Amino acid sequence: MSPIGIFDSGYGGLTILQQLRNRLPERDFMYLGDNARAPYGPRSFDVVYDFTRQAVMKLFEMGCRLVILGCNTASAKALRSIQQNDLTKPYIKADGTETTLEKEGYRVLGVIRPTVEIIGKLTKSRHVGFVATEGTVRSQSYELEIAKFYPDITVTGQACPLWAAIVEAGEAESEGAEFFVKKRITQLLDKDAEIDTIILGCTHYPLLMNALKKAVPEGVSIIPQGEYVAASLEDYLLRHPDMSDHCSRNGSVTYLTTESPERFKECAAMFLNEDVEVEHIDLI
């Protein structure tokens, strides 16, 4: 039996984990934050892919068969490469037979598609905006994914390079947070005044919800990802009973970080409102 792995470059994925625990309280989870090398947003595709692959393989080694990339940057820059290359790369088992991680039942999922799949039911104007890190915006993942499901929807992105840092500094409720949130939301809506739905394309951003509600005009919806990712995972496990049977059910959570456990505990309290036990781990 194995826990469900959740990976993020830092702390934002804890907002995804929280929703997963709310939806699937009986499941076991293993959260890995690569805090020593965060943030991933400004990094190149190759570096994000390399770092994300290392984390995924570590979670596989530690018993996870299913890993969710609870990070938009990793989902945008690394998910497809891991699914198409690493999970399908042949290797020789101890008994001499050839196989792949995919054949052995290992899977990696992201956070972008669950949000994209539902967005067509949430927008009336068919004009959708998203706010995210520079890396996610540059990847055009949201535009490409939404076009696959809803080619009639116009998608506009806005990079918000300071927002995650504001959250991790504990300043989400400050006047400074309100200023920077208002600035970026105004820039987004200046690009397309018909936007009626804004996706929070970074898992840190739900902690800025109070500032966002002040900045967003009446009639424009703000869409965090967590509940949709959780609903999608629940559906995935129902549709894949073999994977569901592998995922253990003790209601436990293990927290791992590549940086200081003390620092992780301090920041995690802002996301989870609880004290957690954390272990240090090296990825290389």
GROMACS .gro file of C-alpha atoms in nm:
model
  284
    1MET     CA    1   0.000   0.000   0.000
    2SER     CA    2   0.126   0.349  -0.078
    3PRO     CA    3   0.051   0.714   0.003
    4ILE     CA    4  -0.045   0.962  -0.268
    5GLY     CA    5   0.250   1.189  -0.338
    6ILE     CA    6   0.207   1.568  -0.362
    7PHE     CA    7   0.499   1.769  -0.496
    8ASP     CA    8   0.555   2.144  -0.501
    9SER     CA    9   0.860   2.364  -0.531
   10GLY     CA   10   0.763   2.525  -0.203
   11TYR     CA   11   0.456   2.574   0.014
   12GLY     CA   12   0.178   2.656  -0.231
   13GLY     CA   13   0.095   2.292  -0.289
   14LEU     CA   14  -0.022   2.278   0.071
   15THR     CA   15  -0.342   2.453  -0.045
   16ILE     CA   16  -0.397   2.159  -0.281
   17LEU     CA   17  -0.314   1.908  -0.008
   18GLN     CA   18  -0.564   2.071   0.226
   19GLN     CA   19  -0.846   2.030  -0.027
   20LEU     CA   20  -0.742   1.671  -0.100
   21ARG     CA   21  -0.757   1.590   0.271
   22ASN     CA   22  -1.098   1.753   0.298
   23ARG     CA   23  -1.229   1.550   0.005
   24LEU     CA   24  -1.047   1.224   0.078
   25PRO     CA   25  -0.980   1.223   0.455
   26GLU     CA   26  -0.922   0.848   0.465
   27ARG     CA   27  -0.630   0.856   0.220
   28ASP     CA   28  -0.260   0.877   0.308
   29PHE     CA   29  -0.053   1.158   0.157
   30MET     CA   30   0.318   1.234   0.131
   31TYR     CA   31   0.401   1.599   0.067
   32LEU     CA   32   0.742   1.696  -0.070
   33GLY     CA   33   0.848   2.059  -0.096
   34ASP     CA   34   1.169   2.144  -0.280
   35ASN     CA   35   1.204   2.456  -0.066
   36ALA     CA   36   1.582   2.468  -0.098
   37ARG     CA   37   1.553   2.542  -0.472
   38ALA     CA   38   1.232   2.744  -0.480
   39PRO     CA   39   1.097   2.941  -0.653
   40TYR     CA   40   1.062   2.752  -0.980
   41GLY     CA   41   0.871   3.029  -1.161
   42PRO     CA   42   1.169   3.217  -1.310
   43ARG     CA   43   1.364   2.901  -1.399
   44SER     CA   44   1.400   2.755  -1.750
   45PHE     CA   45   1.196   2.464  -1.880
   46ASP     CA   46   1.496   2.230  -1.863
   47VAL     CA   47   1.578   2.316  -1.503
   48VAL     CA   48   1.216   2.285  -1.387
   49TYR     CA   49   1.186   1.952  -1.565
   50ASP     CA   50   1.509   1.822  -1.410
   51PHE     CA   51   1.415   1.931  -1.057
   52THR     CA   52   1.059   1.800  -1.088
   53ARG     CA   53   1.175   1.464  -1.226
   54GLN     CA   54   1.413   1.424  -0.931
   55ALA     CA   55   1.129   1.488  -0.686
   56VAL     CA   56   0.887   1.254  -0.862
   57MET     CA   57   1.142   0.973  -0.868
   58LYS     CA   58   1.215   1.027  -0.500
   59LEU     CA   59   0.846   0.995  -0.417
   60PHE     CA   60   0.829   0.678  -0.626
   61GLU     CA   61   1.129   0.540  -0.433
   62MET     CA   62   0.950   0.619  -0.107
   63GLY     CA   63   0.649   0.411  -0.203
   64CYS     CA   64   0.415   0.647  -0.390
   65ARG     CA   65   0.262   0.509  -0.708
   66LEU     CA   66   0.058   0.819  -0.784
   67VAL     CA   67   0.214   1.167  -0.768
   68ILE     CA   68   0.031   1.496  -0.815
   69LEU     CA   69   0.233   1.800  -0.915
   70GLY     CA   70   0.071   2.052  -0.680
   71CYS     CA   71   0.255   2.331  -0.859
   72ASN     CA   72   0.146   2.513  -1.174
   73THR     CA   73   0.501   2.582  -1.291
   74ALA     CA   74   0.596   2.215  -1.262
   75SER     CA   75   0.269   2.110  -1.425
   76ALA     CA   76   0.327   2.355  -1.711
   77LYS     CA   77   0.696   2.287  -1.771
   78ALA     CA   78   0.757   1.927  -1.664
   79LEU     CA   79   0.441   1.714  -1.650
   80ARG     CA   80   0.416   1.620  -2.017
   81SER     CA   81   0.788   1.537  -2.045
   82ILE     CA   82   0.770   1.314  -1.739
   83GLN     CA   83   0.458   1.138  -1.866
   84GLN     CA   84   0.588   1.089  -2.220
   85ASN     CA   85   0.955   1.021  -2.147
   86ASP     CA   86   1.028   0.906  -1.794
   87LEU     CA   87   0.722   0.689  -1.736
   88THR     CA   88   0.767   0.516  -2.071
   89LYS     CA   89   1.147   0.470  -2.061
   90PRO     CA   90   1.231   0.096  -2.067
   91TYR     CA   91   1.435  -0.060  -1.788
   92ILE     CA   92   1.525  -0.415  -1.686
   93LYS     CA   93   1.367  -0.564  -1.375
   94ALA     CA   94   1.554  -0.789  -1.132
   95ASP     CA   95   1.408  -1.095  -1.304
   96GLY     CA   96   1.558  -0.984  -1.637
   97THR     CA   97   1.231  -0.876  -1.801
   98GLU     CA   98   1.189  -0.536  -1.964
   99THR     CA   99   0.924  -0.299  -1.837
  100THR     CA  100   0.845   0.071  -1.783
  101LEU     CA  101   0.720   0.271  -1.486
  102GLU     CA  102   0.393   0.319  -1.672
  103LYS     CA  103   0.348  -0.058  -1.712
  104GLU     CA  104   0.427  -0.102  -1.342
  105GLY     CA  105   0.138   0.129  -1.255
  106TYR     CA  106   0.314   0.457  -1.173
  107ARG     CA  107   0.133   0.777  -1.267
  108VAL     CA  108   0.192   1.154  -1.247
  109LEU     CA  109  -0.090   1.411  -1.267
  110GLY     CA  110  -0.095   1.792  -1.264
  111VAL     CA  111  -0.316   2.076  -1.142
  112ILE     CA  112  -0.383   2.260  -1.466
  113ARG     CA  113  -0.613   2.017  -1.647
  114PRO     CA  114  -0.869   1.972  -1.363
  115THR     CA  115  -0.920   2.349  -1.356
  116VAL     CA  116  -0.933   2.375  -1.734
  117GLU     CA  117  -1.192   2.097  -1.767
  118ILE     CA  118  -1.441   2.280  -1.546
  119ILE     CA  119  -1.382   2.637  -1.667
  120GLY     CA  120  -1.630   2.618  -1.953
  121LYS     CA  121  -1.912   2.572  -1.699
  122LEU     CA  122  -1.800   2.873  -1.494
  123THR     CA  123  -1.766   3.150  -1.752
  124LYS     CA  124  -2.064   3.316  -1.919
  125SER     CA  125  -1.880   3.578  -2.123
  126ARG     CA  126  -1.639   3.313  -2.262
  127HIS     CA  127  -1.352   3.544  -2.164
  128VAL     CA  128  -1.124   3.391  -1.899
  129GLY     CA  129  -0.821   3.538  -1.728
  130PHE     CA  130  -0.554   3.373  -1.518
  131VAL     CA  131  -0.287   3.502  -1.284
  132ALA     CA  132   0.029   3.298  -1.236
  133THR     CA  133   0.407   3.297  -1.214
  134GLU     CA  134   0.614   3.422  -1.505
  135GLY     CA  135   0.707   3.065  -1.597
  136THR     CA  136   0.347   2.945  -1.613
  137VAL     CA  137   0.239   3.246  -1.820
  138ARG     CA  138   0.530   3.203  -2.063
  139SER     CA  139   0.451   2.834  -2.107
  140GLN     CA  140   0.105   2.921  -2.249
  141SER     CA  141  -0.022   2.601  -2.086
  142TYR     CA  142  -0.356   2.751  -1.991
  143GLU     CA  143  -0.420   2.891  -2.337
  144LEU     CA  144  -0.329   2.561  -2.502
  145GLU     CA  145  -0.524   2.339  -2.261
  146ILE     CA  146  -0.837   2.555  -2.263
  147ALA     CA  147  -0.829   2.565  -2.644
  148LYS     CA  148  -0.846   2.184  -2.651
  149PHE     CA  149  -1.166   2.174  -2.447
  150TYR     CA  150  -1.325   2.511  -2.523
  151PRO     CA  151  -1.192   2.666  -2.846
  152ASP     CA  152  -1.452   2.944  -2.819
  153ILE     CA  153  -1.304   3.083  -2.496
  154THR     CA  154  -1.063   3.378  -2.508
  155VAL     CA  155  -0.782   3.336  -2.252
  156THR     CA  156  -0.562   3.614  -2.114
  157GLY     CA  157  -0.277   3.568  -1.868
  158GLN     CA  158  -0.104   3.801  -1.625
  159ALA     CA  159   0.229   3.728  -1.454
  160CYS     CA  160   0.238   3.822  -1.085
  161PRO     CA  161   0.605   3.781  -0.986
  162LEU     CA  162   0.578   3.911  -0.627
  163TRP     CA  163   0.261   3.744  -0.508
  164ALA     CA  164   0.409   3.413  -0.390
  165ALA     CA  165   0.689   3.594  -0.206
  166ILE     CA  166   0.432   3.815  -0.032
  167VAL     CA  167   0.246   3.508   0.090
  168GLU     CA  168   0.559   3.331   0.215
  169ALA     CA  169   0.669   3.648   0.396
  170GLY     CA  170   0.346   3.637   0.595
  171GLU     CA  171   0.220   3.961   0.438
  172ALA     CA  172  -0.093   3.829   0.264
  173GLU     CA  173  -0.320   4.057   0.468
  174SER     CA  174  -0.100   4.367   0.445
  175GLU     CA  175  -0.164   4.693   0.260
  176GLY     CA  176   0.133   4.606   0.041
  177ALA     CA  177  -0.040   4.285  -0.067
  178GLU     CA  178  -0.352   4.480  -0.156
  179PHE     CA  179  -0.146   4.725  -0.363
  180PHE     CA  180   0.033   4.459  -0.569
  181VAL     CA  181  -0.279   4.246  -0.613
  182LYS     CA  182  -0.478   4.547  -0.733
  183LYS     CA  183  -0.198   4.643  -0.972
  184ARG     CA  184  -0.187   4.305  -1.146
  185ILE     CA  185  -0.564   4.255  -1.157
  186THR     CA  186  -0.600   4.598  -1.316
  187GLN     CA  187  -0.336   4.505  -1.575
  188LEU     CA  188  -0.520   4.181  -1.652
  189LEU     CA  189  -0.858   4.347  -1.696
  190ASP     CA  190  -0.705   4.626  -1.902
  191LYS     CA  191  -0.602   4.357  -2.150
  192ASP     CA  192  -0.957   4.220  -2.173
  193ALA     CA  193  -1.247   4.401  -2.004
  194GLU     CA  194  -1.485   4.114  -2.085
  195ILE     CA  195  -1.318   3.869  -1.846
  196ASP     CA  196  -1.574   3.731  -1.601
  197THR     CA  197  -1.367   3.447  -1.452
  198ILE     CA  198  -1.012   3.458  -1.315
  199ILE     CA  199  -0.819   3.137  -1.247
  200LEU     CA  200  -0.564   3.149  -0.966
  201GLY     CA  201  -0.287   2.975  -1.158
  202CYS     CA  202  -0.049   2.947  -0.863
  203THR     CA  203  -0.124   2.747  -0.551
  204HIS     CA  204  -0.001   3.028  -0.324
  205TYR     CA  205  -0.267   3.269  -0.443
  206PRO     CA  206  -0.568   3.145  -0.242
  207LEU     CA  207  -0.403   3.301   0.063
  208LEU     CA  208  -0.445   3.638  -0.109
  209MET     CA  209  -0.821   3.590  -0.140
  210ASN     CA  210  -0.913   3.887   0.077
  211ALA     CA  211  -0.700   4.122  -0.132
  212LEU     CA  212  -0.831   3.964  -0.451
  213LYS     CA  213  -1.194   4.016  -0.352
  214LYS     CA  214  -1.122   4.386  -0.300
  215ALA     CA  215  -0.944   4.414  -0.634
  216VAL     CA  216  -1.183   4.221  -0.857
  217PRO     CA  217  -1.496   4.400  -0.984
  218GLU     CA  218  -1.843   4.275  -0.894
  219GLY     CA  219  -1.953   3.999  -1.128
  220VAL     CA  220  -1.603   3.857  -1.184
  221SER     CA  221  -1.546   3.515  -1.027
  222ILE     CA  222  -1.218   3.407  -0.865
  223ILE     CA  223  -1.135   3.039  -0.914
  224PRO     CA  224  -0.888   2.864  -0.679
  225GLN     CA  225  -0.775   2.523  -0.801
  226GLY     CA  226  -0.783   2.307  -0.490
  227GLU     CA  227  -1.143   2.193  -0.490
  228TYR     CA  228  -1.133   2.104  -0.860
  229VAL     CA  229  -0.808   1.911  -0.825
  230ALA     CA  230  -0.956   1.722  -0.530
  231ALA     CA  231  -1.275   1.639  -0.718
  232SER     CA  232  -1.071   1.528  -1.018
  233LEU     CA  233  -0.854   1.299  -0.803
  234GLU     CA  234  -1.160   1.143  -0.642
  235ASP     CA  235  -1.303   1.075  -0.988
  236TYR     CA  236  -0.967   0.940  -1.111
  237LEU     CA  237  -0.950   0.688  -0.827
  238LEU     CA  238  -1.307   0.576  -0.895
  239ARG     CA  239  -1.222   0.524  -1.262
  240HIS     CA  240  -0.894   0.344  -1.181
  241PRO     CA  241  -0.976   0.089  -0.910
  242ASP     CA  242  -0.633  -0.075  -0.939
  243MET     CA  243  -0.465   0.254  -0.845
  244SER     CA  244  -0.724   0.319  -0.576
  245ASP     CA  245  -0.650  -0.021  -0.421
  246HIS     CA  246  -0.277   0.062  -0.411
  247CYS     CA  247  -0.332   0.396  -0.234
  248SER     CA  248  -0.343   0.339   0.140
  249ARG     CA  249  -0.622   0.450   0.374
  250ASN     CA  250  -0.500   0.546   0.720
  251GLY     CA  251  -0.564   0.921   0.705
  252SER     CA  252  -0.196   1.003   0.759
  253VAL     CA  253   0.023   1.279   0.611
  254THR     CA  254   0.403   1.279   0.585
  255TYR     CA  255   0.581   1.609   0.522
  256LEU     CA  256   0.923   1.627   0.354
  257THR     CA  257   1.137   1.929   0.265
  258THR     CA  258   1.473   1.980   0.096
  259GLU     CA  259   1.543   2.276   0.325
  260SER     CA  260   1.513   2.338   0.699
  261PRO     CA  261   1.231   2.145   0.871
  262GLU     CA  262   1.199   2.431   1.121
  263ARG     CA  263   1.151   2.682   0.841
  264PHE     CA  264   0.898   2.454   0.672
  265LYS     CA  265   0.697   2.416   0.994
  266GLU     CA  266   0.688   2.793   1.038
  267CYS     CA  267   0.560   2.861   0.686
  268ALA     CA  268   0.330   2.559   0.671
  269ALA     CA  269   0.137   2.698   0.966
  270MET     CA  270   0.022   2.988   0.744
  271PHE     CA  271  -0.122   2.743   0.490
  272LEU     CA  272  -0.256   2.468   0.715
  273ASN     CA  273  -0.329   2.635   1.051
  274GLU     CA  274  -0.177   2.338   1.230
  275ASP     CA  275   0.158   2.221   1.362
  276VAL     CA  276   0.320   1.947   1.153
  277GLU     CA  277   0.614   1.712   1.185
  278VAL     CA  278   0.863   1.752   0.900
  279GLU     CA  279   1.159   1.550   0.775
  280HIS     CA  280   1.454   1.675   0.571
  281ILE     CA  281   1.529   1.494   0.246
  282ASP     CA  282   1.790   1.529  -0.030
  283LEU     CA  283   1.691   1.489  -0.394
  284ILE     CA  284   2.043   1.456  -0.539
   0.00000   0.00000   0.00000
